[in-house]
Amino acid sequence: MLQELSIKNFAIIDELTVSLEKGLTVLTGETGAGKSIIIDALYLLAGGRGSSEFVRHGEKKAELEGLFILENQNHPCYVKTAELGIEIEEGMVVLQRDISSNGKSVCRVNGKLVTIGILREIGSSLVDIHGQHEHQELMDESVHIRLLDQFGEKEIARALKNYQEVFSRYDQTKKRIKQLSENEQQMAHRLDLIQFQFSEIQKANLIIGEDVELSEEKKKLGNFERLAESMQSAYSGLQGEQKALDWVSLVMGHLETAAELDSELEGALEAVSNSFYALEDATRTVRNHLDILEFNPERLNEIEARLNEINGLKRKYGSSIEEIAEYSAKIEEEIDEITNRDNHLHNLQKELASLEKDLSIEAGELSALRKKWAKKLTDSIHKELKHLYMEKTVFQVQFDEAASAFKKDGMDSIEFFISTNPGEPLKPIAKVASGGELSRMMLALKTIFSQHQGVTSIIFDEVDTGVSGRVAQAIAEKIHQIASHSQVLCISHLPQVAAMADTHLLIQKNIASGRTTTSVTPLDNETKIKEIGRMISGVEITDLTKKHAQELLELAHTMKQT
C-alpha cells in the first residue's frame, strides 16, 4: 500500500504530506481545489511523462516522494528491483522524482538513481491509475488479448511461455532464411568483406594473453636503466660486508645464545631465522635477474610493432583478443553459409517447416485455453454488470477464426463485443458503449482483475462522472469491493462513493500571502456529514441535507458489514 505521499512545489501545491490507510480512501472537494493534481503527482511518481509546467511558479524544481509498503513477499516488485540490484528492506519501497524548471527529471528508487523507464517499470507494479479517460484502454482492440491473458493467467501464462519459446526459434530461422535469400550482388559484396576480415585475423596468428605478456615485456625494456639501477641497489643493500644479511645473521647468532638462557626468546629467534632465510632467497633471486638482464632495442621494436598490429585488430573487431577470436569464428561460419548457401537454405527451410508444426501445436493449445477462459471472463463480466444495473448488456469475447499468422502472442485475434440493448446485434465495444457504460465496463473488469493483479494501490480519478441514482450507489459499492483486495484512492463528486469511504480526505484551496495553496484534511464523522451534505445540495447545507448525508453513511456502514 501507499503509506505516505510527499509533494513539494508542484503546480499550486507548495508543500504537502499525506498519510494514507488501507481500504478505500476518497478525496473530495470543490472543483479546482487540487484533487487531480495529487493524482497527477502520483502519475509522475510512477514514471509518467512530465514537463516543467508542473513546477510551481517561481521555484527551481518540484519534488515528489512516495513510501510504499509491500506486505506480500511474492510481490512482482521484488523481482524487478532484484534485477536492478536495488535492495528492499522491511518491505519498504521509496520512489522519488525531482522535476527541474528546465523539464529534466531525476528519479530514485530506495535512494538509487534510475532512469524514467525503470521508474515506470517499478511504478507500474505498485500503482494502477484510472482517470476519467483511462477506460479508453477498452477502446483499443490490441489490449483485449492482454486483458484476457491476465484473467486466465494461471493456465494461459504457461502455455504462452511455451509458445513464445518456439516462436523465438521460428522467428530467428525466418530471419536467417531472409538473409541468405537476399540479392546475390549484396551477398557477394558481403562475402568479399568478411573473407578479407577473416584472412586478416588469421594471418595475425593471435594467441590469447599475448598482448598482456608483450605489454609487460615492453614495460621492462622501456625502463631498462631504472630497472637495472634499482635491482643493483637492492642487491648491494642485501649482500656484502656490513649489509642487511650480515646484520640479520649477527642478530640471529646473539638470539641463539640468548634463547639457550631464556626459552621465552625462542619465538623471536625463529622469526629472525625465517627472515634471514627469506632474505637469502630474495638475494639469490635478485642476483639471478641481474645476471640475465640485457637490453635489446631490436626486441623492443618487435614488441611495439606486434602490439600495434594487435591494437589495430582490436579497433576493428573487438576490444580483446578473445572478442576478436569470437568474431573470427562467427564470420567463418557466415562464410561457410554464404559459400554453401543452397545447402544451408535447404536445411533452414526444413527446420522452419518443423518449427511451424511445433508452433501450430503450441498455438492450438494456447487458443483452446483462451477460449476456455474467454467463456469464464464473459460469465464473470455479466455477473458484475448485473450488479451495475447493466443486466441486459451482452458481452462476448470474439475470436477472428480467419487469423492464421504466427505472432509473438499467438495466432489469435481477439476483440471485445457488446450489445447494450436487447435485440441489437453485438458490435465492437468501441463503437457501441457510451462514456458512462465504458466506466462501468472498466469497473467490472477492475473488480475481476484486482484479485489477480497484486497491484499495491489502485487510483480512480472521477471514473463515476456522468452517473447518478442507483447506478451511482452500485458504482460506490463496486469501488469498495475492489478496495477489499487492494488499497484504493478515489476522487469523486458522488456522495454515494464518499459515504463508502474508509478514510475521507477533504481537499481545499487556500490563499496565503497572495499565493494559492492546497491542503488535505482527514474528516471525522461530523465533518463527513457536512462534506457529503455539500456534495448532495451544493452551497447551502440544510438540516434535511445533513439527515440525508447521515442516512447515506448509515446505509454505507450496513453495506460494508454485509
mmCIF file of N, CA, C and O in Angstrom, residues 430-506:
data_model
loop_
_atom_site.group_PDB
_atom_site.id
_atom_site.type_symbol
_atom_site.label_atom_id
_atom_site.label_comp_id
_atom_site.label_asym_id
_atom_site.label_seq_id
_atom_site.Cartn_x
_atom_site.Cartn_y
_atom_site.Cartn_z
ATOM 1 N N ALA A 430 -15.869 -0.454 -28.862
ATOM 2 C CA ALA A 430 -15.510 0.934 -29.168
ATOM 3 C C ALA A 430 -16.609 1.661 -29.927
ATOM 4 O O ALA A 430 -16.699 2.891 -29.881
ATOM 5 N N LYS A 431 -17.480 0.908 -30.627
ATOM 6 C CA LYS A 431 -18.490 1.545 -31.475
ATOM 7 C C LYS A 431 -19.865 1.628 -30.821
ATOM 8 O O LYS A 431 -20.787 2.197 -31.398
ATOM 9 N N VAL A 432 -19.990 1.034 -29.632
ATOM 10 C CA VAL A 432 -21.319 0.936 -29.037
ATOM 11 C C VAL A 432 -21.436 1.688 -27.721
ATOM 12 O O VAL A 432 -22.370 2.457 -27.507
ATOM 13 N N ALA A 433 -20.468 1.501 -26.837
ATOM 14 C CA ALA A 433 -20.630 1.967 -25.453
ATOM 15 C C ALA A 433 -20.498 3.478 -25.322
ATOM 16 O O ALA A 433 -19.673 4.108 -25.968
ATOM 17 N N SER A 434 -21.344 4.041 -24.453
ATOM 18 C CA SER A 434 -21.245 5.461 -24.100
ATOM 19 C C SER A 434 -20.194 5.616 -23.011
ATOM 20 O O SER A 434 -19.669 4.637 -22.484
ATOM 21 N N GLY A 435 -19.884 6.873 -22.647
ATOM 22 C CA GLY A 435 -18.879 7.121 -21.613
ATOM 23 C C GLY A 435 -19.240 6.473 -20.295
ATOM 24 O O GLY A 435 -18.410 5.835 -19.648
ATOM 25 N N GLY A 436 -20.508 6.614 -19.860
ATOM 26 C CA GLY A 436 -20.938 6.023 -18.594
ATOM 27 C C GLY A 436 -20.878 4.511 -18.634
ATOM 28 O O GLY A 436 -20.506 3.862 -17.659
ATOM 29 N N GLU A 437 -21.259 3.942 -19.772
ATOM 30 C CA GLU A 437 -21.217 2.485 -19.915
ATOM 31 C C GLU A 437 -19.786 1.975 -19.900
ATOM 32 O O GLU A 437 -19.484 0.944 -19.290
ATOM 33 N N LEU A 438 -18.876 2.718 -20.549
ATOM 34 C CA LEU A 438 -17.468 2.316 -20.541
ATOM 35 C C LEU A 438 -16.893 2.376 -19.130
ATOM 36 O O LEU A 438 -16.094 1.523 -18.733
ATOM 37 N N SER A 439 -17.300 3.390 -18.364
ATOM 38 C CA SER A 439 -16.837 3.488 -16.984
ATOM 39 C C SER A 439 -17.267 2.267 -16.190
ATOM 40 O O SER A 439 -16.490 1.705 -15.408
ATOM 41 N N ARG A 440 -18.503 1.852 -16.383
ATOM 42 C CA ARG A 440 -18.998 0.680 -15.663
ATOM 43 C C ARG A 440 -18.336 -0.611 -16.162
ATOM 44 O O ARG A 440 -18.054 -1.510 -15.377
ATOM 45 N N MET A 441 -18.082 -0.671 -17.473
ATOM 46 C CA MET A 441 -17.367 -1.827 -18.011
ATOM 47 C C MET A 441 -15.974 -1.920 -17.387
ATOM 48 O O MET A 441 -15.509 -2.997 -17.004
ATOM 49 N N MET A 442 -15.296 -0.768 -17.311
ATOM 50 C CA MET A 442 -13.966 -0.727 -16.728
ATOM 51 C C MET A 442 -14.002 -1.159 -15.263
ATOM 52 O O MET A 442 -13.147 -1.922 -14.799
ATOM 53 N N LEU A 443 -15.002 -0.693 -14.518
ATOM 54 C CA LEU A 443 -15.137 -1.089 -13.112
ATOM 55 C C LEU A 443 -15.395 -2.588 -12.981
ATOM 56 O O LEU A 443 -14.889 -3.240 -12.077
ATOM 57 N N ALA A 444 -16.206 -3.120 -13.885
ATOM 58 C CA ALA A 444 -16.485 -4.559 -13.866
ATOM 59 C C ALA A 444 -15.193 -5.345 -14.072
ATOM 60 O O ALA A 444 -14.900 -6.302 -13.347
ATOM 61 N N LEU A 445 -14.396 -4.901 -15.066
ATOM 62 C CA LEU A 445 -13.126 -5.576 -15.336
ATOM 63 C C LEU A 445 -12.173 -5.427 -14.158
ATOM 64 O O LEU A 445 -11.501 -6.383 -13.762
ATOM 65 N N LYS A 446 -12.107 -4.217 -13.595
ATOM 66 C CA LYS A 446 -11.180 -3.973 -12.498
ATOM 67 C C LYS A 446 -11.572 -4.774 -11.266
ATOM 68 O O LYS A 446 -10.717 -5.252 -10.513
ATOM 69 N N THR A 447 -12.875 -4.947 -11.030
ATOM 70 C CA THR A 447 -13.336 -5.766 -9.909
ATOM 71 C C THR A 447 -12.820 -7.187 -10.058
ATOM 72 O O THR A 447 -12.393 -7.826 -9.094
ATOM 73 N N ILE A 448 -12.847 -7.673 -11.290
ATOM 74 C CA ILE A 448 -12.381 -9.039 -11.558
ATOM 75 C C ILE A 448 -10.863 -9.129 -11.457
ATOM 76 O O ILE A 448 -10.311 -10.016 -10.805
ATOM 77 N N PHE A 449 -10.170 -8.166 -12.092
ATOM 78 C CA PHE A 449 -8.722 -8.263 -12.194
ATOM 79 C C PHE A 449 -7.986 -7.867 -10.920
ATOM 80 O O PHE A 449 -6.861 -8.283 -10.706
ATOM 81 N N SER A 450 -8.599 -7.047 -10.063
ATOM 82 C CA SER A 450 -7.899 -6.577 -8.862
ATOM 83 C C SER A 450 -7.543 -7.735 -7.938
ATOM 84 O O SER A 450 -6.616 -7.644 -7.139
ATOM 85 N N GLN A 451 -8.253 -8.841 -8.048
ATOM 86 C CA GLN A 451 -7.969 -10.005 -7.218
ATOM 87 C C GLN A 451 -6.734 -10.750 -7.704
ATOM 88 O O GLN A 451 -6.143 -11.529 -6.973
ATOM 89 N N HIS A 452 -6.334 -10.507 -8.976
ATOM 90 C CA HIS A 452 -5.230 -11.259 -9.564
ATOM 91 C C HIS A 452 -3.981 -10.414 -9.803
ATOM 92 O O HIS A 452 -2.896 -10.954 -9.914
ATOM 93 N N GLN A 453 -4.145 -9.092 -9.881
ATOM 94 C CA GLN A 453 -3.034 -8.253 -10.300
ATOM 95 C C GLN A 453 -1.932 -8.116 -9.265
ATOM 96 O O GLN A 453 -0.772 -8.062 -9.601
ATOM 97 N N GLY A 454 -2.263 -8.015 -7.989
ATOM 98 C CA GLY A 454 -1.255 -7.801 -6.961
ATOM 99 C C GLY A 454 -0.737 -6.382 -6.907
ATOM 100 O O GLY A 454 0.283 -6.107 -6.284
ATOM 101 N N VAL A 455 -1.434 -5.449 -7.567
ATOM 102 C CA VAL A 455 -1.012 -4.049 -7.533
ATOM 103 C C VAL A 455 -1.254 -3.484 -6.145
ATOM 104 O O VAL A 455 -2.278 -3.741 -5.522
ATOM 105 N N THR A 456 -0.282 -2.717 -5.633
ATOM 106 C CA THR A 456 -0.365 -2.196 -4.270
ATOM 107 C C THR A 456 -1.492 -1.187 -4.110
ATOM 108 O O THR A 456 -2.251 -1.238 -3.155
ATOM 109 N N SER A 457 -1.598 -0.236 -5.046
ATOM 110 C CA SER A 457 -2.589 0.844 -4.927
ATOM 111 C C SER A 457 -3.281 1.070 -6.267
ATOM 112 O O SER A 457 -2.623 1.146 -7.307
ATOM 113 N N ILE A 458 -4.616 1.187 -6.215
ATOM 114 C CA ILE A 458 -5.404 1.476 -7.416
ATOM 115 C C ILE A 458 -6.006 2.867 -7.240
ATOM 116 O O ILE A 458 -6.582 3.175 -6.200
ATOM 117 N N ILE A 459 -5.840 3.701 -8.248
ATOM 118 C CA ILE A 459 -6.312 5.081 -8.189
ATOM 119 C C ILE A 459 -7.445 5.276 -9.195
ATOM 120 O O ILE A 459 -7.292 4.965 -10.378
ATOM 121 N N PHE A 460 -8.585 5.805 -8.735
ATOM 122 C CA PHE A 460 -9.701 6.153 -9.617
ATOM 123 C C PHE A 460 -9.885 7.673 -9.585
ATOM 124 O O PHE A 460 -10.141 8.245 -8.524
ATOM 125 N N ASP A 461 -9.749 8.299 -10.728
ATOM 126 C CA ASP A 461 -9.900 9.752 -10.824
ATOM 127 C C ASP A 461 -11.202 10.084 -11.551
ATOM 128 O O ASP A 461 -11.251 10.121 -12.779
ATOM 129 N N GLU A 462 -12.290 10.275 -10.777
ATOM 130 C CA GLU A 462 -13.595 10.668 -11.297
ATOM 131 C C GLU A 462 -14.109 9.719 -12.389
ATOM 132 O O GLU A 462 -14.668 10.146 -13.392
ATOM 133 N N VAL A 463 -13.937 8.406 -12.156
ATOM 134 C CA VAL A 463 -14.477 7.434 -13.117
ATOM 135 C C VAL A 463 -15.989 7.331 -13.007
ATOM 136 O O VAL A 463 -16.635 6.687 -13.837
ATOM 137 N N ASP A 464 -16.556 7.963 -11.964
ATOM 138 C CA ASP A 464 -18.011 7.898 -11.760
ATOM 139 C C ASP A 464 -18.728 9.087 -12.407
ATOM 140 O O ASP A 464 -19.913 9.305 -12.177
ATOM 141 N N THR A 465 -18.012 9.873 -13.224
ATOM 142 C CA THR A 465 -18.625 11.036 -13.871
ATOM 143 C C THR A 465 -19.757 10.601 -14.799
ATOM 144 O O THR A 465 -19.635 9.626 -15.531
ATOM 145 N N GLY A 466 -20.859 11.327 -14.746
ATOM 146 C CA GLY A 466 -21.960 11.079 -15.678
ATOM 147 C C GLY A 466 -22.961 10.046 -15.226
ATOM 148 O O GLY A 466 -23.806 9.620 -16.006
ATOM 149 N N VAL A 467 -22.884 9.613 -13.953
ATOM 150 C CA VAL A 467 -23.864 8.643 -13.451
ATOM 151 C C VAL A 467 -24.547 9.227 -12.208
ATOM 152 O O VAL A 467 -24.061 10.166 -11.585
ATOM 153 N N SER A 468 -25.687 8.649 -11.853
ATOM 154 C CA SER A 468 -26.427 9.130 -10.676
ATOM 155 C C SER A 468 -27.362 8.029 -10.197
ATOM 156 O O SER A 468 -27.416 6.939 -10.769
ATOM 157 N N GLY A 469 -28.093 8.335 -9.118
ATOM 158 C CA GLY A 469 -29.116 7.408 -8.630
ATOM 159 C C GLY A 469 -28.587 6.063 -8.224
ATOM 160 O O GLY A 469 -27.522 5.944 -7.624
ATOM 161 N N ARG A 470 -29.344 5.037 -8.570
ATOM 162 C CA ARG A 470 -28.980 3.687 -8.148
ATOM 163 C C ARG A 470 -27.685 3.212 -8.796
ATOM 164 O O ARG A 470 -26.954 2.407 -8.226
ATOM 165 N N VAL A 471 -27.383 3.733 -9.999
ATOM 166 C CA VAL A 471 -26.119 3.373 -10.654
ATOM 167 C C VAL A 471 -24.946 3.919 -9.840
ATOM 168 O O VAL A 471 -23.931 3.255 -9.656
ATOM 169 N N ALA A 472 -25.097 5.151 -9.341
ATOM 170 C CA ALA A 472 -24.055 5.742 -8.508
ATOM 171 C C ALA A 472 -23.813 4.904 -7.262
ATOM 172 O O ALA A 472 -22.672 4.680 -6.845
ATOM 173 N N GLN A 473 -24.907 4.409 -6.654
ATOM 174 C CA GLN A 473 -24.773 3.567 -5.467
ATOM 175 C C GLN A 473 -24.063 2.261 -5.815
ATOM 176 O O GLN A 473 -23.208 1.780 -5.068
ATOM 177 N N ALA A 474 -24.415 1.692 -6.965
ATOM 178 C CA ALA A 474 -23.791 0.432 -7.393
ATOM 179 C C ALA A 474 -22.298 0.631 -7.635
ATOM 180 O O ALA A 474 -21.472 -0.220 -7.282
ATOM 181 N N ILE A 475 -21.938 1.766 -8.251
ATOM 182 C CA ILE A 475 -20.526 2.060 -8.502
ATOM 183 C C ILE A 475 -19.785 2.225 -7.178
ATOM 184 O O ILE A 475 -18.660 1.730 -7.017
ATOM 185 N N ALA A 476 -20.411 2.895 -6.228
ATOM 186 C CA ALA A 476 -19.796 3.077 -4.908
ATOM 187 C C ALA A 476 -19.499 1.728 -4.260
ATOM 188 O O ALA A 476 -18.405 1.502 -3.718
ATOM 189 N N GLU A 477 -20.462 0.824 -4.324
ATOM 190 C CA GLU A 477 -20.280 -0.499 -3.726
ATOM 191 C C GLU A 477 -19.198 -1.285 -4.459
ATOM 192 O O GLU A 477 -18.408 -2.015 -3.849
ATOM 193 N N LYS A 478 -19.149 -1.126 -5.789
ATOM 194 C CA LYS A 478 -18.161 -1.845 -6.587
ATOM 195 C C LYS A 478 -16.749 -1.354 -6.277
ATOM 196 O O LYS A 478 -15.808 -2.153 -6.154
ATOM 197 N N ILE A 479 -16.594 -0.039 -6.131
ATOM 198 C CA ILE A 479 -15.277 0.511 -5.805
ATOM 199 C C ILE A 479 -14.833 0.029 -4.435
ATOM 200 O O ILE A 479 -13.670 -0.335 -4.227
ATOM 201 N N HIS A 480 -15.779 -0.022 -3.481
ATOM 202 C CA HIS A 480 -15.424 -0.513 -2.146
ATOM 203 C C HIS A 480 -15.070 -1.993 -2.191
ATOM 204 O O HIS A 480 -14.182 -2.457 -1.458
ATOM 205 N N GLN A 481 -15.705 -2.732 -3.058
ATOM 206 C CA GLN A 481 -15.385 -4.164 -3.214
ATOM 207 C C GLN A 481 -13.956 -4.334 -3.717
ATOM 208 O O GLN A 481 -13.221 -5.202 -3.252
ATOM 209 N N ILE A 482 -13.553 -3.493 -4.677
ATOM 210 C CA ILE A 482 -12.183 -3.541 -5.191
ATOM 211 C C ILE A 482 -11.194 -3.239 -4.066
ATOM 212 O O ILE A 482 -10.115 -3.829 -3.982
ATOM 213 N N ALA A 483 -11.587 -2.328 -3.161
ATOM 214 C CA ALA A 483 -10.710 -1.925 -2.054
ATOM 215 C C ALA A 483 -10.491 -3.048 -1.050
ATOM 216 O O ALA A 483 -9.602 -2.953 -0.198
ATOM 217 N N SER A 484 -11.280 -4.112 -1.124
ATOM 218 C CA SER A 484 -11.067 -5.241 -0.212
ATOM 219 C C SER A 484 -9.865 -6.074 -0.641
ATOM 220 O O SER A 484 -9.354 -6.878 0.138
ATOM 221 N N HIS A 485 -9.395 -5.881 -1.898
ATOM 222 C CA HIS A 485 -8.233 -6.623 -2.405
ATOM 223 C C HIS A 485 -7.003 -5.733 -2.560
ATOM 224 O O HIS A 485 -5.884 -6.226 -2.543
ATOM 225 N N SER A 486 -7.203 -4.459 -2.747
ATOM 226 C CA SER A 486 -6.097 -3.510 -2.917
ATOM 227 C C SER A 486 -6.469 -2.187 -2.263
ATOM 228 O O SER A 486 -7.652 -1.864 -2.140
ATOM 229 N N GLN A 487 -5.450 -1.444 -1.868
ATOM 230 C CA GLN A 487 -5.707 -0.080 -1.399
ATOM 231 C C GLN A 487 -6.252 0.732 -2.572
ATOM 232 O O GLN A 487 -5.723 0.658 -3.681
ATOM 233 N N VAL A 488 -7.336 1.472 -2.364
ATOM 234 C CA VAL A 488 -7.947 2.270 -3.431
ATOM 235 C C VAL A 488 -8.014 3.737 -3.008
ATOM 236 O O VAL A 488 -8.463 4.048 -1.906
ATOM 237 N N LEU A 489 -7.544 4.612 -3.896
ATOM 238 C CA LEU A 489 -7.708 6.054 -3.725
ATOM 239 C C LEU A 489 -8.663 6.518 -4.809
ATOM 240 O O LEU A 489 -8.473 6.193 -5.991
ATOM 241 N N CYS A 490 -9.689 7.256 -4.429
ATOM 242 C CA CYS A 490 -10.717 7.625 -5.392
ATOM 243 C C CYS A 490 -11.085 9.095 -5.254
ATOM 244 O O CYS A 490 -11.457 9.558 -4.170
ATOM 245 N N ILE A 491 -10.977 9.832 -6.368
ATOM 246 C CA ILE A 491 -11.502 11.198 -6.429
ATOM 247 C C ILE A 491 -12.926 11.099 -6.942
ATOM 248 O O ILE A 491 -13.175 10.482 -7.980
ATOM 249 N N SER A 492 -13.860 11.697 -6.211
ATOM 250 C CA SER A 492 -15.257 11.541 -6.602
ATOM 251 C C SER A 492 -16.062 12.790 -6.275
ATOM 252 O O SER A 492 -15.768 13.524 -5.329
ATOM 253 N N HIS A 493 -17.121 13.006 -7.081
ATOM 254 C CA HIS A 493 -18.111 14.047 -6.794
ATOM 255 C C HIS A 493 -19.436 13.418 -6.365
ATOM 256 O O HIS A 493 -20.426 14.118 -6.195
ATOM 257 N N LEU A 494 -19.439 12.079 -6.220
ATOM 258 C CA LEU A 494 -20.673 11.388 -5.842
ATOM 259 C C LEU A 494 -20.744 11.199 -4.326
ATOM 260 O O LEU A 494 -19.832 10.607 -3.735
ATOM 261 N N PRO A 495 -21.805 11.649 -3.688
ATOM 262 C CA PRO A 495 -21.941 11.440 -2.238
ATOM 263 C C PRO A 495 -22.005 9.960 -1.876
ATOM 264 O O PRO A 495 -21.565 9.567 -0.799
ATOM 265 N N GLN A 496 -22.547 9.130 -2.781
ATOM 266 C CA GLN A 496 -22.637 7.689 -2.502
ATOM 267 C C GLN A 496 -21.243 7.074 -2.345
ATOM 268 O O GLN A 496 -21.013 6.229 -1.480
ATOM 269 N N VAL A 497 -20.318 7.517 -3.206
ATOM 270 C CA VAL A 497 -18.945 6.996 -3.134
ATOM 271 C C VAL A 497 -18.260 7.513 -1.869
ATOM 272 O O VAL A 497 -17.584 6.764 -1.158
ATOM 273 N N ALA A 498 -18.437 8.803 -1.582
ATOM 274 C CA ALA A 498 -17.824 9.386 -0.383
ATOM 275 C C ALA A 498 -18.307 8.682 0.879
ATOM 276 O O ALA A 498 -17.541 8.468 1.822
ATOM 277 N N ALA A 499 -19.579 8.297 0.920
ATOM 278 C CA ALA A 499 -20.145 7.633 2.096
ATOM 279 C C ALA A 499 -19.518 6.262 2.322
ATOM 280 O O ALA A 499 -19.457 5.785 3.461
ATOM 281 N N MET A 500 -19.052 5.611 1.245
ATOM 282 C CA MET A 500 -18.460 4.271 1.364
ATOM 283 C C MET A 500 -17.007 4.315 1.815
ATOM 284 O O MET A 500 -16.391 3.279 2.053
ATOM 285 N N ALA A 501 -16.437 5.513 1.940
ATOM 286 C CA ALA A 501 -15.013 5.649 2.250
ATOM 287 C C ALA A 501 -14.661 5.088 3.621
ATOM 288 O O ALA A 501 -15.395 5.281 4.590
ATOM 289 N N ASP A 502 -13.517 4.388 3.683
ATOM 290 C CA ASP A 502 -12.946 4.018 4.975
ATOM 291 C C ASP A 502 -12.189 5.213 5.549
ATOM 292 O O ASP A 502 -12.107 5.386 6.760
ATOM 293 N N THR A 503 -11.614 6.003 4.643
ATOM 294 C CA THR A 503 -10.947 7.253 5.019
ATOM 295 C C THR A 503 -11.411 8.332 4.055
ATOM 296 O O THR A 503 -11.387 8.134 2.835
ATOM 297 N N HIS A 504 -11.836 9.472 4.598
ATOM 298 C CA HIS A 504 -12.343 10.564 3.758
ATOM 299 C C HIS A 504 -11.410 11.770 3.935
ATOM 300 O O HIS A 504 -11.253 12.298 5.046
ATOM 301 N N LEU A 505 -10.797 12.211 2.820
ATOM 302 C CA LEU A 505 -9.891 13.362 2.851
ATOM 303 C C LEU A 505 -10.529 14.519 2.084
ATOM 304 O O LEU A 505 -10.965 14.353 0.945
ATOM 305 N N LEU A 506 -10.552 15.689 2.718
ATOM 306 C CA LEU A 506 -11.100 16.885 2.082
ATOM 307 C C LEU A 506 -9.955 17.720 1.519
ATOM 308 O O LEU A 506 -9.023 18.094 2.238
#
